[in-house]
mmCIF file of C-alpha atoms in Angstrom:
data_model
loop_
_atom_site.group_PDB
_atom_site.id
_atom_site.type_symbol
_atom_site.label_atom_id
_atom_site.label_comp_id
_atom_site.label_asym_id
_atom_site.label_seq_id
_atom_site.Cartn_x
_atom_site.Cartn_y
_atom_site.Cartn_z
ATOM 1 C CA UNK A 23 0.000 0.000 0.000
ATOM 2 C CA UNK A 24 2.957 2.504 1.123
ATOM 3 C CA UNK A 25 4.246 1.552 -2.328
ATOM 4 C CA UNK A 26 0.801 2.566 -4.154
ATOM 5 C CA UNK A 27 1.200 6.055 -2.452
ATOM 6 C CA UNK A 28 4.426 6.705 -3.234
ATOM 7 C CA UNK A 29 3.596 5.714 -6.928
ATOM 8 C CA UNK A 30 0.592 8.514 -6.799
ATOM 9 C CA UNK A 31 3.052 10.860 -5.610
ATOM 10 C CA UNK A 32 5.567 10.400 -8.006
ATOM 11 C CA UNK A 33 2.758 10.317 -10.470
ATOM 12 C CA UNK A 34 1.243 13.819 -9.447
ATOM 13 C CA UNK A 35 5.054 15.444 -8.973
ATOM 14 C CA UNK A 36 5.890 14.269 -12.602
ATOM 15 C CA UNK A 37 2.188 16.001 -14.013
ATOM 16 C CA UNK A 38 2.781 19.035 -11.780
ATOM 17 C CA UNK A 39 6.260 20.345 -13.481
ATOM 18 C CA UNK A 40 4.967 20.327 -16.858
ATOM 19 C CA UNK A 41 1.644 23.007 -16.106
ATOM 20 C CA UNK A 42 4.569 24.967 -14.475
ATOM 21 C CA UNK A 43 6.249 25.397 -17.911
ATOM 22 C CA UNK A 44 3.109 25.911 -20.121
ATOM 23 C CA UNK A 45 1.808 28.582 -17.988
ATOM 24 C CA UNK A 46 5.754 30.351 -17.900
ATOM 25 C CA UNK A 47 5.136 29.929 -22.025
ATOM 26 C CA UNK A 48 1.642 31.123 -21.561
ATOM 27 C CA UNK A 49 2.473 34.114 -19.855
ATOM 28 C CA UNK A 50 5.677 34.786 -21.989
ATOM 29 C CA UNK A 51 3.024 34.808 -24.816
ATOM 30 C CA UNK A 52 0.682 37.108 -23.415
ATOM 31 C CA UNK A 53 3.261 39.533 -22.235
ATOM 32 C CA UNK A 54 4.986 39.126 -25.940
ATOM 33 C CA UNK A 55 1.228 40.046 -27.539
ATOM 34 C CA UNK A 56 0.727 42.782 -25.440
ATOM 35 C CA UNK A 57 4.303 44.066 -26.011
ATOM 36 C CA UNK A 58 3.039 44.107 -29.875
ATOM 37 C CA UNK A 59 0.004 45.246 -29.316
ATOM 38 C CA UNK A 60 1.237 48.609 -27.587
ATOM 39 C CA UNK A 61 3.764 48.933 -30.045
ATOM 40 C CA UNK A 62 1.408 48.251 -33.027
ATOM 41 C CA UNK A 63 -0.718 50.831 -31.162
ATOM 42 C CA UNK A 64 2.221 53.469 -31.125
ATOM 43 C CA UNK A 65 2.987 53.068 -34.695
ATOM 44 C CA UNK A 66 -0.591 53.900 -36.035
ATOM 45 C CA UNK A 67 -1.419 56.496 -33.648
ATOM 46 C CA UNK A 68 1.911 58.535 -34.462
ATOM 47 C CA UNK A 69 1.003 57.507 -37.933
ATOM 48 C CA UNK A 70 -2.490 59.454 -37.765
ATOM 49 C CA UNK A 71 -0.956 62.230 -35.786
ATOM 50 C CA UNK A 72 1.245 62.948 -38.942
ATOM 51 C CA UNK A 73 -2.035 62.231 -42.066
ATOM 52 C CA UNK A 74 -4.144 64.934 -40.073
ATOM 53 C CA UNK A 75 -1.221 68.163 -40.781
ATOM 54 C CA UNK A 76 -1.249 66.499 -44.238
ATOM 55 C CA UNK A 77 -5.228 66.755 -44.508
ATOM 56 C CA UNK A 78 -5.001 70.126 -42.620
ATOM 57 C CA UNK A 79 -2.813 71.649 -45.097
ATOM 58 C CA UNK A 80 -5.525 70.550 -47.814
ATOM 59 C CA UNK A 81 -8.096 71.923 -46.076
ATOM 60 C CA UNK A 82 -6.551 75.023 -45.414
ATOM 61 C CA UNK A 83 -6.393 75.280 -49.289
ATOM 62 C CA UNK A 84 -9.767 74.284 -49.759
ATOM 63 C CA UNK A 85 -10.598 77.245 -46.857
ATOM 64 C CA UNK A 86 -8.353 79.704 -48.996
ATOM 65 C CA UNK A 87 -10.297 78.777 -52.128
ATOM 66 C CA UNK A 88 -13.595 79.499 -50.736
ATOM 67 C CA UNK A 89 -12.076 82.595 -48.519
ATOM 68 C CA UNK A 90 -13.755 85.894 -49.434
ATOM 69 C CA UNK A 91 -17.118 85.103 -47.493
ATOM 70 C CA UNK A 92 -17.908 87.268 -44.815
ATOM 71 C CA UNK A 93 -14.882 89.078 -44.258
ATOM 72 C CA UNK A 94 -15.790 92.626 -45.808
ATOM 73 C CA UNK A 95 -14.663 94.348 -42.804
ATOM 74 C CA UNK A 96 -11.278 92.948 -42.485
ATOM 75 C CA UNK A 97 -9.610 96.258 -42.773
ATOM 76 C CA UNK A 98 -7.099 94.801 -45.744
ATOM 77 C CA UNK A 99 -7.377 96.058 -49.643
ATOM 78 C CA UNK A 100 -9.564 95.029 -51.751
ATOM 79 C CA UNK A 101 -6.131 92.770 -54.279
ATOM 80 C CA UNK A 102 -5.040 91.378 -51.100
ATOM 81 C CA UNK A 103 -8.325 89.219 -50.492
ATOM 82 C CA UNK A 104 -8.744 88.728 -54.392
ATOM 83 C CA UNK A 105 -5.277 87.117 -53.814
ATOM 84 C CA UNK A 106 -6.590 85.390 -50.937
ATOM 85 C CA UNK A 107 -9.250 83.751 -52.120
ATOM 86 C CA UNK A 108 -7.359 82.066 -55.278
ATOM 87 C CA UNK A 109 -3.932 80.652 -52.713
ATOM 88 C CA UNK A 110 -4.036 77.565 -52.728
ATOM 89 C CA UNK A 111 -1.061 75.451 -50.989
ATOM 90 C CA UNK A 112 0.598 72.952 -52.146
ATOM 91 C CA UNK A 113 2.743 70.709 -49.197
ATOM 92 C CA UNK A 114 6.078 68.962 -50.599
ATOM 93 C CA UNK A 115 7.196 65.611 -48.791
ATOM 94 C CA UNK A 116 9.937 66.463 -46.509
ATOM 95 C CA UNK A 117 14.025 66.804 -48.390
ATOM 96 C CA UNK A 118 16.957 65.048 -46.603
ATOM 97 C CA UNK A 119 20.113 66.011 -48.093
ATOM 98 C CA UNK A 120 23.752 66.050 -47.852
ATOM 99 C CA UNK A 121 25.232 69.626 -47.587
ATOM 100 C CA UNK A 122 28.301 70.833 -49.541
ATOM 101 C CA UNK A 123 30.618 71.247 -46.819
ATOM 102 C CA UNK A 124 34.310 70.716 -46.080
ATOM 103 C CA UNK A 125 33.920 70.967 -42.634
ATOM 104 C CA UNK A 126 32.369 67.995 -42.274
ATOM 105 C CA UNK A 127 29.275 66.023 -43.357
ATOM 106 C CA UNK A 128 26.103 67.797 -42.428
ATOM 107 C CA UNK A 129 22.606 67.226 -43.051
ATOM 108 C CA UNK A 130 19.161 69.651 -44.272
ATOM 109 C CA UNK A 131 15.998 68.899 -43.757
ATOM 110 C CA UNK A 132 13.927 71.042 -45.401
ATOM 111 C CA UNK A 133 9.964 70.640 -45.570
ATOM 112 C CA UNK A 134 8.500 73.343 -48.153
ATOM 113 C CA UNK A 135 5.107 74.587 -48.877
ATOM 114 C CA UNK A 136 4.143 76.279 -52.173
ATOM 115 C CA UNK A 137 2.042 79.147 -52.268
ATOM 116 C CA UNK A 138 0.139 78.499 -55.675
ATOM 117 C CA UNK A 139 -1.635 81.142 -57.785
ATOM 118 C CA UNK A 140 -4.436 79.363 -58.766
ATOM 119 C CA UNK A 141 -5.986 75.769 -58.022
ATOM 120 C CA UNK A 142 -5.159 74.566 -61.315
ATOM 121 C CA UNK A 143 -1.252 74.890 -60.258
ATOM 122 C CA UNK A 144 -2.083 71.893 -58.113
ATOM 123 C CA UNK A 145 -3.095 69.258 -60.989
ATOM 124 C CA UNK A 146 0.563 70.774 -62.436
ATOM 125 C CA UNK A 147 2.267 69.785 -59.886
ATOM 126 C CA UNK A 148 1.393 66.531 -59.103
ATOM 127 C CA UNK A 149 1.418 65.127 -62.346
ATOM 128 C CA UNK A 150 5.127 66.639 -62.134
ATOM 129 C CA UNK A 151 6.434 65.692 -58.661
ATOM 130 C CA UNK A 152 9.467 63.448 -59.222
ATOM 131 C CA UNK A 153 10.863 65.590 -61.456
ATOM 132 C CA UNK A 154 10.525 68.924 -59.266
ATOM 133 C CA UNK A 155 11.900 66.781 -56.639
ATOM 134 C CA UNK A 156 14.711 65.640 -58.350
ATOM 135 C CA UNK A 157 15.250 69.558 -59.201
ATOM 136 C CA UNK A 158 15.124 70.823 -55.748
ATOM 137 C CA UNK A 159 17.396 67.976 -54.621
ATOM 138 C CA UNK A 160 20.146 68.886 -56.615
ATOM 139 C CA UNK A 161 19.271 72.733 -55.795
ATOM 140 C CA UNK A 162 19.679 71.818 -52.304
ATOM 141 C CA UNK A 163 22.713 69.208 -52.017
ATOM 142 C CA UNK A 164 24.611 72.247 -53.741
ATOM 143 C CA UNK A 165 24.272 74.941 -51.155
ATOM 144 C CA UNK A 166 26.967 74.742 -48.347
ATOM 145 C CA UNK A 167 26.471 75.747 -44.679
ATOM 146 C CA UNK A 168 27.439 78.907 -45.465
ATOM 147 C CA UNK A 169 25.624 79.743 -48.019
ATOM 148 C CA UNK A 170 22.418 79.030 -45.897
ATOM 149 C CA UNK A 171 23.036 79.691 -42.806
ATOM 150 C CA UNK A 172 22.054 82.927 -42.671
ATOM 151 C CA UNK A 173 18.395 84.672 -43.021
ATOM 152 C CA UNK A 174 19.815 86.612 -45.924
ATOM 153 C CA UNK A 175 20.985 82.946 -47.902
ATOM 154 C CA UNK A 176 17.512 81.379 -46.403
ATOM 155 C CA UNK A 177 15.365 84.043 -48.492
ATOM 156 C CA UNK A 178 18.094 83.985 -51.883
ATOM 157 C CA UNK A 179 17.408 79.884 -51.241
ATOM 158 C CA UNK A 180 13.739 80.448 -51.355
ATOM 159 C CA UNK A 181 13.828 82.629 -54.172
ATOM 160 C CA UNK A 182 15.949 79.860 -55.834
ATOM 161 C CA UNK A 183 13.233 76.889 -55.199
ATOM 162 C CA UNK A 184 10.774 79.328 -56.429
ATOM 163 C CA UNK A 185 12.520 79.812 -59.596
ATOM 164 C CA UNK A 186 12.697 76.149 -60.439
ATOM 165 C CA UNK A 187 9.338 75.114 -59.572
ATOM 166 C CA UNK A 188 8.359 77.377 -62.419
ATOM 167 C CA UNK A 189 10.348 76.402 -64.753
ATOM 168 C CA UNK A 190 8.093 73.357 -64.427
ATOM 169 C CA UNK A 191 4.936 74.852 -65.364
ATOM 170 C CA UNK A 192 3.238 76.464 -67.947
ATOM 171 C CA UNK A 193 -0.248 77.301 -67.013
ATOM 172 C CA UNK A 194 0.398 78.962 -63.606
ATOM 173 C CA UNK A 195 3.088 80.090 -61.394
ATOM 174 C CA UNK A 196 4.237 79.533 -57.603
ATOM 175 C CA UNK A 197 4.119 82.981 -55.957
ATOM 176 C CA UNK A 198 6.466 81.986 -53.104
ATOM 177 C CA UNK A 199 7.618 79.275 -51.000
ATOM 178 C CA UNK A 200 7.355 78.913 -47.240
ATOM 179 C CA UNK A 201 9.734 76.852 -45.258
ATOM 180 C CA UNK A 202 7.668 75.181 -42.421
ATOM 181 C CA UNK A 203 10.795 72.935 -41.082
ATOM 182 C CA UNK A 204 14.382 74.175 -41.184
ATOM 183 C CA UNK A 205 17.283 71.834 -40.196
ATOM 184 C CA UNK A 206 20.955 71.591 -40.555
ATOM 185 C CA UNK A 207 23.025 68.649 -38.665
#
């Protein structure tokens, strides 16, 4: 009989290790899915917290296009809200590129927005992006620290970018650019 019970016991020791280890693989599991999950979770909402600027700077143009309404007694001329009304902006994927620089190797990031004189400009430039891209990369891997690190090289650059983009089209123009992230590393 003493020999029964000691086979039970052995019997229940040898089944107890083994729901040790599936519940040390369960719970490495869960914690690995919920590890995932949060970083899954990260990824899309820093995703949607960039789309929305993208979105907003479309509906801002939309807003300039229907501007006009209600805003008699603004206190501007009369040109500057004819102007107004017809802006439309046009946002250019962020440029990463290699300055000219002896110094060292340093970095620009430039993000641009183009200030277009009419809606139509838009269709323009889209069906010509890669090839004002490839333009303004070369533009901008040329300059040197120097020559843009001053307010008085930032405008000559914007004038520059400017001047390319409409070489580019034909039925409208860009009336300036605006530079809505600056940096050099």
């Amino acid at each position: 009989m003493a020999d029964a019970e000691s086979k039970k016991g052995k019997e229940g020791e040898e089944h107890a290790p083994p729901p040790k280890k599936k519940s040390k693989l369960l719970l490495i599991g869960i914690v690995a899915v919920v590890v995932l999950g949060i970083g899954a979770g990260g990824f899309f909402f820093m995703k949607s917290k960039s789309s929305p600027e993208k979105a907003h700077g479309a509906e801002e143009a939309t807003a300039a296009e229907g501007a006009g309404h209600g805003e008699a007694e603004g206190g501007h001329g009369g040109e500057a809200k004819a102007e107004g009304a017809q802006s439309t902006i046009f946002n250019l994927d962020p440029f990463i590129v290699n300055l000219q620089d002896n110094s060292g190797t340093r970095y620009l990031k430039l993000t641009v927005n183009l200030d277009l004189s009419s809606p139509t400009a838009q269709a323009e430039i889209t069906s010509q992006t890669t090839q004002i891209r490839d333009s303004l990369i070369i533009l901008l891997s040329s300059k040197s620290y120097t020559d843009i690190g001053t307010v008085e090289g930032k405008y000559q650059m914007r004038d520059e970018i400017v001047a390319r983009v409409n070489q580019f089209l034909t039925k409208s123009k860009v009336k300036t650019a605006y530079f809505t992230e600056f940096v050099i590393q």
